[in-house]
Short mmCIF file of C-alpha atoms and ligand atoms in Angstrom, two decimals:
data_model
loop_
_atom_site.label_atom_id
_atom_site.label_comp_id
_atom_site.label_asym_id
_atom_site.label_seq_id
_atom_site.Cartn_x
_atom_site.Cartn_y
_atom_site.Cartn_z
CA MET A 1 68.73 -13.59 41.63
CA PRO A 2 66.43 -11.13 39.60
CA THR A 3 62.68 -10.76 41.29
CA PRO A 4 59.95 -12.53 39.17
CA LYS A 5 57.97 -10.22 37.31
CA PRO A 6 54.30 -9.80 38.54
CA ARG A 7 51.89 -12.13 36.52
CA VAL A 8 49.33 -11.17 34.27
CA PHE A 9 46.36 -13.45 32.59
CA SER A 10 43.54 -12.79 30.30
CA GLY A 11 41.76 -14.34 27.58
CA ILE A 12 39.08 -14.11 24.82
CA GLN A 13 36.25 -16.46 23.69
CA PRO A 14 36.59 -18.12 20.50
CA THR A 15 32.97 -17.41 19.44
CA ALA A 16 33.68 -15.75 16.18
CA ASP A 17 35.84 -16.35 13.22
CA SER A 18 37.35 -13.05 13.44
CA LEU A 19 37.94 -10.82 16.92
CA HIS A 20 36.60 -7.25 16.55
CA LEU A 21 37.66 -3.62 17.36
CA GLY A 22 36.37 -3.72 21.14
CA ASN A 23 38.31 -6.82 21.80
CA TYR A 24 41.63 -5.30 19.90
CA LEU A 25 41.33 -1.73 22.05
CA GLY A 26 39.97 -3.26 25.41
CA ALA A 27 41.93 -5.85 25.96
CA LEU A 28 44.45 -7.40 23.08
CA LYS A 29 46.37 -4.30 22.74
CA GLN A 30 47.10 -4.22 26.52
CA TRP A 31 48.10 -7.83 26.00
CA VAL A 32 50.71 -6.90 23.66
CA ALA A 33 52.28 -3.96 25.63
CA LEU A 34 52.60 -5.67 29.19
CA GLN A 35 54.74 -8.37 27.92
CA ASP A 36 57.75 -5.86 28.58
CA ASP A 37 57.11 -5.91 32.07
CA TYR A 38 54.83 -8.67 33.11
CA ASP A 39 54.96 -12.47 32.96
CA CYS A 40 52.02 -12.77 30.67
CA ILE A 41 49.75 -15.93 30.24
CA TYR A 42 47.10 -15.50 27.19
CA SER A 43 44.56 -18.28 26.88
CA VAL A 44 41.74 -18.93 24.29
CA VAL A 45 39.20 -19.82 26.45
CA ASP A 46 37.13 -22.33 24.72
CA LEU A 47 35.56 -23.88 27.61
CA HIS A 48 33.81 -20.27 27.84
CA ALA A 49 32.82 -20.36 24.44
CA LEU A 50 31.01 -23.78 25.44
CA THR A 51 28.42 -21.97 27.20
CA VAL A 52 26.49 -21.02 23.94
CA ASN A 53 26.68 -24.29 22.51
CA PRO A 54 29.02 -24.04 19.40
CA ASP A 55 29.25 -26.50 16.59
CA PRO A 56 32.35 -28.75 17.36
CA ALA A 57 33.94 -27.83 13.80
CA VAL A 58 32.95 -24.41 13.84
CA LEU A 59 34.45 -24.11 17.62
CA ARG A 60 37.73 -26.39 16.54
CA HIS A 61 38.16 -23.83 13.44
CA ARG A 62 37.69 -20.77 15.98
CA VAL A 63 39.81 -21.66 18.49
CA ARG A 64 42.87 -22.04 15.77
CA ALA A 65 41.81 -18.33 14.49
CA THR A 66 41.78 -16.71 17.75
CA ALA A 67 45.16 -18.11 18.53
CA ALA A 68 46.23 -16.95 15.07
CA GLN A 69 44.92 -13.64 15.55
CA PHE A 70 47.00 -13.30 19.31
CA LEU A 71 50.29 -14.17 17.37
CA ALA A 72 49.12 -11.76 14.51
CA ALA A 73 48.62 -8.94 17.31
CA GLY A 74 51.90 -9.40 18.80
CA VAL A 75 51.57 -11.75 21.32
CA ASP A 76 54.85 -13.49 21.55
CA ALA A 77 54.65 -17.53 22.49
CA GLU A 78 58.16 -17.66 23.60
CA ARG A 79 58.11 -14.79 26.15
CA SER A 80 54.47 -15.08 27.31
CA ILE A 81 52.38 -18.16 27.45
CA LEU A 82 50.13 -18.46 24.91
CA PHE A 83 47.71 -21.73 25.36
CA VAL A 84 44.13 -23.51 24.91
CA GLN A 85 42.34 -23.43 27.94
CA SER A 86 40.53 -27.10 27.71
CA GLN A 87 44.35 -28.05 27.31
CA VAL A 88 44.68 -27.49 30.59
CA PRO A 89 42.09 -29.83 33.06
CA GLN A 90 43.09 -27.55 36.16
CA HIS A 91 40.68 -24.83 35.14
CA ALA A 92 37.52 -26.93 35.39
CA GLN A 93 38.69 -28.66 38.42
CA LEU A 94 39.25 -25.15 40.20
CA THR A 95 35.70 -24.19 39.16
CA TRP A 96 34.28 -26.82 41.18
CA LEU A 97 35.99 -25.80 44.41
CA LEU A 98 35.12 -22.13 43.72
CA ASN A 99 31.69 -22.87 42.91
CA CYS A 100 31.24 -24.45 46.23
CA LEU A 101 32.26 -21.11 47.60
CA THR A 102 30.10 -19.18 45.73
CA GLY A 103 26.85 -18.09 46.84
CA PHE A 104 23.63 -18.72 44.33
CA GLY A 105 22.88 -15.47 44.84
CA GLU A 106 26.21 -14.02 44.53
CA ALA A 107 26.24 -15.61 40.64
CA GLY A 108 22.68 -14.51 39.90
CA ARG A 109 23.60 -11.02 40.40
CA MET A 110 26.06 -10.94 37.18
CA THR A 111 24.81 -8.52 34.74
CA GLN A 112 26.14 -10.23 32.03
CA PHE A 113 24.40 -13.43 32.63
CA LYS A 114 21.09 -11.21 32.80
CA ASP A 115 22.16 -9.62 29.31
CA LYS A 116 22.81 -12.77 27.66
CA SER A 117 20.29 -14.80 28.99
CA ALA A 118 17.58 -12.49 28.06
CA LYS A 119 19.19 -12.35 24.48
CA LEU A 120 19.14 -16.40 24.36
CA GLY A 121 15.76 -16.94 25.68
CA GLU A 122 15.01 -19.02 28.72
CA LYS A 123 14.88 -22.66 26.68
CA SER A 124 18.75 -21.88 25.45
CA ILE A 125 20.12 -20.80 29.08
CA THR A 126 22.63 -23.22 30.52
CA VAL A 127 24.11 -23.71 33.74
CA GLY A 128 27.38 -23.25 32.25
CA LEU A 129 26.28 -19.72 31.24
CA PHE A 130 25.42 -19.16 34.82
CA ASP A 131 28.96 -20.27 36.02
CA TYR A 132 31.19 -18.32 33.35
CA PRO A 133 32.18 -16.28 36.11
CA ILE A 134 33.28 -18.44 38.54
CA LEU A 135 34.95 -20.25 35.25
CA MET A 136 36.84 -17.36 34.72
CA ALA A 137 37.82 -16.59 38.62
CA ALA A 138 39.43 -20.08 38.29
CA ASP A 139 41.22 -18.88 35.48
CA ILE A 140 42.64 -15.81 36.97
CA LEU A 141 43.43 -17.56 40.16
CA LEU A 142 45.18 -20.56 38.89
CA TYR A 143 47.89 -18.58 37.76
CA ASP A 144 48.04 -16.50 40.78
CA ALA A 145 47.55 -13.61 38.36
CA ARG A 146 48.07 -9.84 39.78
CA LEU A 147 46.72 -7.79 37.18
CA VAL A 148 44.07 -8.59 34.39
CA PRO A 149 43.78 -6.76 31.45
CA VAL A 150 40.46 -6.56 30.02
CA GLY A 151 37.29 -4.29 28.67
CA GLU A 152 34.93 -2.52 31.28
CA ASP A 153 31.96 -5.29 30.69
CA GLN A 154 34.31 -7.75 32.67
CA ARG A 155 34.61 -5.17 35.39
CA GLN A 156 32.10 -7.07 37.34
CA HIS A 157 33.29 -10.48 36.90
CA LEU A 158 36.62 -9.40 38.10
CA GLU A 159 35.28 -7.92 41.34
CA LEU A 160 33.49 -11.85 42.07
CA SER A 161 37.38 -13.14 41.25
CA ARG A 162 39.05 -10.37 43.81
CA THR A 163 36.21 -11.52 46.59
CA LEU A 164 36.54 -15.25 45.83
CA ALA A 165 40.11 -14.70 46.18
CA ALA A 166 39.79 -12.98 49.34
CA ARG A 167 36.93 -15.71 50.57
CA LEU A 168 39.54 -18.21 49.79
CA ASN A 169 42.16 -16.52 51.84
CA SER A 170 40.00 -15.65 55.22
CA ARG A 171 38.44 -19.12 55.28
CA TYR A 172 41.68 -21.33 54.33
CA GLY A 173 44.40 -18.76 55.58
CA GLU A 174 46.69 -16.30 53.98
CA GLY A 175 48.57 -17.24 51.26
CA ALA A 176 45.44 -19.65 49.47
CA ALA A 177 45.53 -17.09 46.54
CA VAL A 178 46.49 -14.11 45.04
CA VAL A 179 43.77 -11.37 45.17
CA PRO A 180 43.98 -10.21 41.31
CA GLU A 181 43.60 -6.45 40.13
CA ALA A 182 41.42 -5.40 37.05
CA LEU A 183 43.74 -3.61 34.30
CA ILE A 184 41.17 -1.29 32.11
CA VAL A 185 42.30 1.48 29.85
CA LYS A 186 39.95 4.19 30.17
CA GLN A 187 39.86 5.49 27.16
CA THR A 188 39.43 2.15 25.23
CA ALA A 189 37.38 0.42 27.87
CA LYS A 190 34.44 0.39 26.03
CA ILE A 191 34.11 0.63 22.30
CA TYR A 192 30.51 0.83 21.09
CA ASP A 193 28.35 -0.96 18.19
CA LEU A 194 28.43 1.74 15.24
CA GLN A 195 24.61 1.28 14.66
CA GLU A 196 23.83 1.42 18.27
CA PRO A 197 26.17 3.58 20.31
CA GLY A 198 24.29 2.95 23.26
CA ALA A 199 25.86 -0.84 23.22
CA LYS A 200 28.97 -2.31 23.29
CA MET A 201 30.32 -4.06 20.29
CA SER A 202 30.44 -7.52 20.83
CA LYS A 203 31.40 -10.71 18.64
CA THR A 204 27.19 -11.61 18.98
CA GLY A 205 25.95 -8.15 17.90
CA HIS A 206 24.34 -7.43 14.46
CA PRO A 207 27.32 -7.33 11.84
CA ALA A 208 26.65 -3.67 11.12
CA GLY A 209 27.46 -2.68 13.99
CA ILE A 210 31.00 -4.50 14.29
CA ILE A 211 34.34 -4.19 12.70
CA GLU A 212 35.70 -7.23 12.75
CA LEU A 213 40.07 -7.41 12.78
CA MET A 214 39.66 -9.79 9.62
CA ASP A 215 37.30 -7.75 7.47
CA ASP A 216 38.44 -6.55 4.03
CA PRO A 217 38.69 -2.56 3.12
CA LYS A 218 35.52 -2.39 1.50
CA THR A 219 33.68 -3.40 4.48
CA ILE A 220 35.35 -1.39 6.82
CA ALA A 221 34.85 1.65 4.55
CA LYS A 222 30.95 0.63 4.08
CA ARG A 223 30.68 -0.04 8.22
CA ILE A 224 32.10 3.26 9.34
CA LYS A 225 30.32 5.21 6.55
CA SER A 226 27.14 3.95 7.70
CA ALA A 227 27.90 4.24 11.48
CA VAL A 228 25.19 6.34 13.16
CA THR A 229 26.18 9.68 14.53
CA ASP A 230 23.36 12.20 15.41
CA SER A 231 21.68 15.06 13.78
CA GLY A 232 23.89 17.68 14.68
CA GLN A 233 26.98 18.57 12.21
CA GLU A 234 29.98 19.58 14.77
CA ILE A 235 32.50 17.35 16.05
CA THR A 236 32.84 17.45 19.40
CA TRP A 237 33.97 15.42 21.98
CA ASP A 238 29.94 14.40 24.03
CA PRO A 239 29.36 11.10 24.82
CA ARG A 240 26.33 11.52 26.21
CA GLU A 241 24.65 13.53 23.64
CA LYS A 242 27.01 12.54 20.56
CA PRO A 243 27.83 8.88 21.56
CA GLY A 244 28.06 7.57 17.89
CA VAL A 245 30.81 10.21 17.34
CA ALA A 246 32.23 10.19 20.55
CA ASN A 247 32.92 6.49 19.90
CA LEU A 248 34.48 7.21 16.06
CA LEU A 249 36.63 9.90 18.10
CA SER A 250 37.89 7.01 20.65
CA ILE A 251 38.62 4.82 18.01
CA TYR A 252 40.00 7.11 16.33
CA SER A 253 42.42 8.40 18.90
CA ALA A 254 43.73 4.77 20.02
CA LEU A 255 44.70 3.57 16.65
CA THR A 256 46.62 7.11 15.69
CA GLY A 257 47.84 8.02 19.40
CA ARG A 258 46.49 11.51 18.74
CA THR A 259 44.48 12.78 21.84
CA VAL A 260 40.73 13.14 21.49
CA GLU A 261 41.56 17.27 22.34
CA GLN A 262 43.81 17.19 18.99
CA LEU A 263 41.34 15.17 16.94
CA VAL A 264 38.41 17.64 17.85
CA ASN A 265 40.51 20.65 16.94
CA ASP A 266 41.95 19.00 13.88
CA TYR A 267 38.25 18.51 12.56
CA GLN A 268 37.09 21.82 13.37
CA GLY A 269 34.64 23.56 10.79
CA LYS A 270 34.86 19.56 9.06
CA LEU A 271 31.57 17.47 8.62
CA TYR A 272 30.90 14.01 9.76
CA GLY A 273 31.36 12.52 6.48
CA HIS A 274 35.26 13.79 6.66
CA LEU A 275 35.42 12.38 10.24
CA LYS A 276 34.29 8.92 9.02
CA ALA A 277 36.20 8.97 5.63
CA ASP A 278 39.93 9.70 7.27
CA LEU A 279 38.97 7.03 10.09
CA ALA A 280 38.18 4.35 7.43
CA GLU A 281 41.52 4.93 6.61
CA VAL A 282 42.87 4.76 9.61
CA VAL A 283 41.56 1.57 10.60
CA ILE A 284 42.23 0.22 6.69
CA GLU A 285 45.95 1.03 7.34
CA ALA A 286 45.93 -0.41 11.01
CA LEU A 287 44.47 -3.86 10.11
CA ALA A 288 46.10 -4.70 6.49
CA PRO A 289 49.08 -6.21 7.94
CA PHE A 290 47.24 -7.94 10.93
CA ARG A 291 45.00 -9.80 8.48
CA GLU A 292 47.93 -10.80 6.32
CA ARG A 293 50.01 -11.90 9.16
CA THR A 294 46.67 -13.99 10.68
CA ALA A 295 46.70 -15.73 7.09
CA LEU A 296 50.07 -16.53 7.38
CA TYR A 297 49.95 -18.20 10.96
CA LEU A 298 46.53 -20.16 9.20
CA GLN A 299 48.21 -21.20 6.29
CA ASP A 300 50.45 -23.76 8.50
CA PRO A 301 47.95 -25.34 11.11
CA GLY A 302 50.15 -28.08 12.45
CA GLN A 303 53.24 -25.02 13.48
CA LEU A 304 50.37 -23.42 15.21
CA ASP A 305 49.07 -26.52 17.34
CA ARG A 306 52.58 -27.15 18.02
CA VAL A 307 52.95 -23.60 19.49
CA LEU A 308 49.94 -23.96 21.31
CA ASP A 309 50.65 -27.68 22.53
CA GLN A 310 54.06 -26.30 24.14
CA GLY A 311 51.79 -22.88 25.60
CA ALA A 312 49.81 -25.94 27.40
CA GLU A 313 52.37 -27.68 28.60
CA ARG A 314 54.16 -24.42 30.41
CA ALA A 315 50.67 -23.18 31.59
CA GLU A 316 49.92 -26.71 33.22
CA ALA A 317 53.28 -26.40 34.91
CA ILE A 318 52.01 -23.28 36.92
CA ALA A 319 48.08 -24.48 37.02
CA ARG A 320 49.28 -28.11 38.73
CA THR A 321 51.17 -26.43 41.57
CA VAL A 322 48.39 -23.72 42.27
CA TYR A 323 45.46 -26.44 42.05
CA GLN A 324 47.25 -28.74 44.33
CA ARG A 325 48.16 -26.08 46.86
CA VAL A 326 44.39 -24.92 46.97
CA ALA A 327 42.71 -28.25 46.83
CA ALA A 328 44.86 -28.99 49.72
CA ARG A 329 43.43 -26.14 51.84
CA PHE A 330 39.90 -27.83 51.12
CA GLY A 331 41.59 -31.10 52.63
CA LEU A 332 41.57 -32.31 49.45
CA GLY A 333 44.48 -34.76 48.17
CA GLN A 334 46.97 -36.86 49.81
CA ALA A 335 47.78 -35.34 53.29
CA GLY A 336 51.22 -34.65 52.30
CA ALA A 337 49.98 -32.08 49.70
CA ALA A 338 48.16 -29.92 53.08
CA ALA A 339 51.96 -29.33 54.59
CA GLY A 340 53.13 -27.77 51.04
N1 LIG Z 401 33.00 -3.60 22.75
C1 LIG Z 401 34.05 -3.62 23.61
N2 LIG Z 401 34.88 -2.79 24.29
C2 LIG Z 401 36.21 -3.16 24.75
N3 LIG Z 401 36.76 -4.13 25.41
C3 LIG Z 401 35.93 -5.25 24.90
N4 LIG Z 401 36.00 -6.54 25.11
C4 LIG Z 401 34.87 -7.31 24.33
N5 LIG Z 401 34.05 -6.42 23.88
C5 LIG Z 401 34.66 -4.90 24.06
C6 LIG Z 401 36.94 -7.31 25.53
O1 LIG Z 401 37.58 -8.26 25.05
C7 LIG Z 401 37.93 -9.30 25.62
C8 LIG Z 401 37.00 -10.37 25.17
O2 LIG Z 401 36.23 -10.92 25.31
P1 LIG Z 401 35.19 -12.35 25.38
O3 LIG Z 401 35.32 -12.78 24.09
O4 LIG Z 401 35.72 -13.31 26.25
O5 LIG Z 401 33.96 -11.95 25.78
P2 LIG Z 401 32.98 -10.97 25.50
O6 LIG Z 401 33.50 -9.87 26.43
O7 LIG Z 401 31.58 -11.28 26.07
O8 LIG Z 401 33.41 -10.10 24.41
P3 LIG Z 401 32.19 -10.24 22.93
O9 LIG Z 401 32.92 -9.66 21.64
O10 LIG Z 401 31.00 -9.17 23.39
O11 LIG Z 401 31.87 -11.51 22.78
P4 LIG Z 401 30.61 -12.27 22.96
O12 LIG Z 401 29.59 -11.66 21.85
O13 LIG Z 401 30.67 -13.46 22.12
O14 LIG Z 401 29.92 -12.83 24.06
C9 LIG Z 401 37.55 -8.65 26.94
O15 LIG Z 401 38.72 -8.52 27.90
C10 LIG Z 401 36.43 -7.88 26.85
O16 LIG Z 401 36.15 -7.04 28.22
#
């Protein structure tokens, strides 16, 4: 019998109509490539999106739109499992068990919670937002995932997932959980906001700083043209002194496969304007087929829902077994389960 492939899990929140270039280069691109060698499970993590209280109709649309973009990017729903998180009830169940294993102070140290709650203001912060990283740990541990492809912004959350998996094993005996590893590709680990090159490109950032995968060519060209660079003239790789230019070079390199060194060489003696004009063409060309494919998937929501239902069935078959195994270690469930 062939040895089973190691498992990969990752998810993206349906918090916008379109994903952005950071989501694509930091995560989705790796998801697609990993399908050849891993047993991949990818999720539209709608329970995570609830932490910022979305409008129900808007959320429903964004779940489908996000799934359509996964498929358009190359996620293969036959080879991999593609599903919507809320359709598998064990995510919420395992979260509760992990909540009872996590220190309040430990969860309070998560920088994303601090950043997001500062943005939202005290009145809008929910317990759900605080609990987000524990739900993320449950997502990963529920599938015994070994590898989690994410951007740099998720490193701290991944570390918490590893800590909780190790804690399960030390408290309840080896084999309770698989300790996952983060897969973070250095070059595209963090794509920055085009207007504020010190901040990550984010769905909820200012529109002028974001390139959405569903943007039309005119918008893409405009956004890149008005990207903040710096007062110098020379195109060099200097993320500290020239973070705006470095960000453009990273995006360019990731989309064309040319190394940053080659690009710096290509643009010797040229101006920022040349780099921006060429990059706009590269991005427009890369995203055109993606936009077309997404539109096609969205034309047939019934078929999209069937794909997601099948994915949820396959995901739940794994999640049910793993949840029962972990719950039994806690002393929950029927006595017979504990022997398994
Ligand atoms: N700027 C980025 N550079 C590289 N990777 C990024 N990711 C997000 N932004 C960048 C990666 O995309 C995946 C999906 O993230 P998410 O939607 O689950 O949540 P997020 O990290 O909070 O992404 P956003 O875009 O910033 O969403 P909002 O504004 O809703 O919070 C993750 O793997 C993430 O690392």
